[in-house]
Coordinates of C-alpha atoms in Angstrom, one line a residue:
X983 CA -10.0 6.5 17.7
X984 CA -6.5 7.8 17.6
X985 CA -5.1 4.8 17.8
X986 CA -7.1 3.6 14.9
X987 CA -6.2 6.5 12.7
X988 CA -2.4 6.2 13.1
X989 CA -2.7 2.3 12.7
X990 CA -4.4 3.4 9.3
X991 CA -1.4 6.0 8.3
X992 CA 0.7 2.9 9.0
X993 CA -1.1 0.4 7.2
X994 CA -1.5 2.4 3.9
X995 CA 2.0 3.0 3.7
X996 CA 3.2 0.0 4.4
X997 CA 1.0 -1.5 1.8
X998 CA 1.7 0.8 -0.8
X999 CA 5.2 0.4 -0.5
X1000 CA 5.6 -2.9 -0.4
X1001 CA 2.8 -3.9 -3.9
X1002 CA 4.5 -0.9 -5.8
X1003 CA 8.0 -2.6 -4.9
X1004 CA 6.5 -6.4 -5.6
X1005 CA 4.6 -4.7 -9.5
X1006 CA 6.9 -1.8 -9.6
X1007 CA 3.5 0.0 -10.8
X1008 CA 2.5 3.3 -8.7
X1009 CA -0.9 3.0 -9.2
X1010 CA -1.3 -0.4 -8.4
X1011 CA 0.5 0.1 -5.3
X1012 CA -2.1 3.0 -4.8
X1013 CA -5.3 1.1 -5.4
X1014 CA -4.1 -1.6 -3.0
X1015 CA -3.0 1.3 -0.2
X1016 CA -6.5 2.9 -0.5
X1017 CA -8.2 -0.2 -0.7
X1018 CA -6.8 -3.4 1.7
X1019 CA -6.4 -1.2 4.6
X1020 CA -9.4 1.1 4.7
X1021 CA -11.0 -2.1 4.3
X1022 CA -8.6 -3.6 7.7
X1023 CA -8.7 -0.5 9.3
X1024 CA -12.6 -1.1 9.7
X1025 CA -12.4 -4.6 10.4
X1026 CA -9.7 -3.6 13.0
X1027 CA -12.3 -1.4 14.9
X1028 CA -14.9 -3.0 15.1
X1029 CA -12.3 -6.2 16.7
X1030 CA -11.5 -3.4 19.2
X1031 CA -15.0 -2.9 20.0
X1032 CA -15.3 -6.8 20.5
X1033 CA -12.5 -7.4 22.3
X1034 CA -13.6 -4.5 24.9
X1035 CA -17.3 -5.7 24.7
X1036 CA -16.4 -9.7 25.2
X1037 CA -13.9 -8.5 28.3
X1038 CA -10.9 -9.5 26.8
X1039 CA -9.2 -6.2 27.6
X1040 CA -9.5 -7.1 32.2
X1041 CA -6.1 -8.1 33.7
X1042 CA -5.5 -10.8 34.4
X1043 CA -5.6 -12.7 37.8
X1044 CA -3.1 -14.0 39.6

């Protein structure tokens, strides 16, 4: 779950920054930071979930 939550803190700042520098409007840039990544952050654990489920996450033989 940590791993999700900093991946969020990461994801809204990225994408604030970089809609508010593309429309130079703040709260564009804030809509899109609140909504684009709270909406991949779920996505983004459930894949997690998924990928552990589906065994994707074993090493690899050699």
């Amino acid at each position: 779950m940590i791993k999700t939550l900093t991946f969020a803190s990461m994801h809204f700042t990225i994408a604030f920054l970089v809609t508010w520098l593309l429309t130079g409007d703040m709260m564009i840039g804030g809509l899109v930071a609140i909504v684009e990544p709270t909406v991949n952050s779920i996505a983004y654990f459930f894949h997690e979930k998924a990928w552990i489920k589906w065994g994707f996450n074993r090493p690899q033989q050699a």
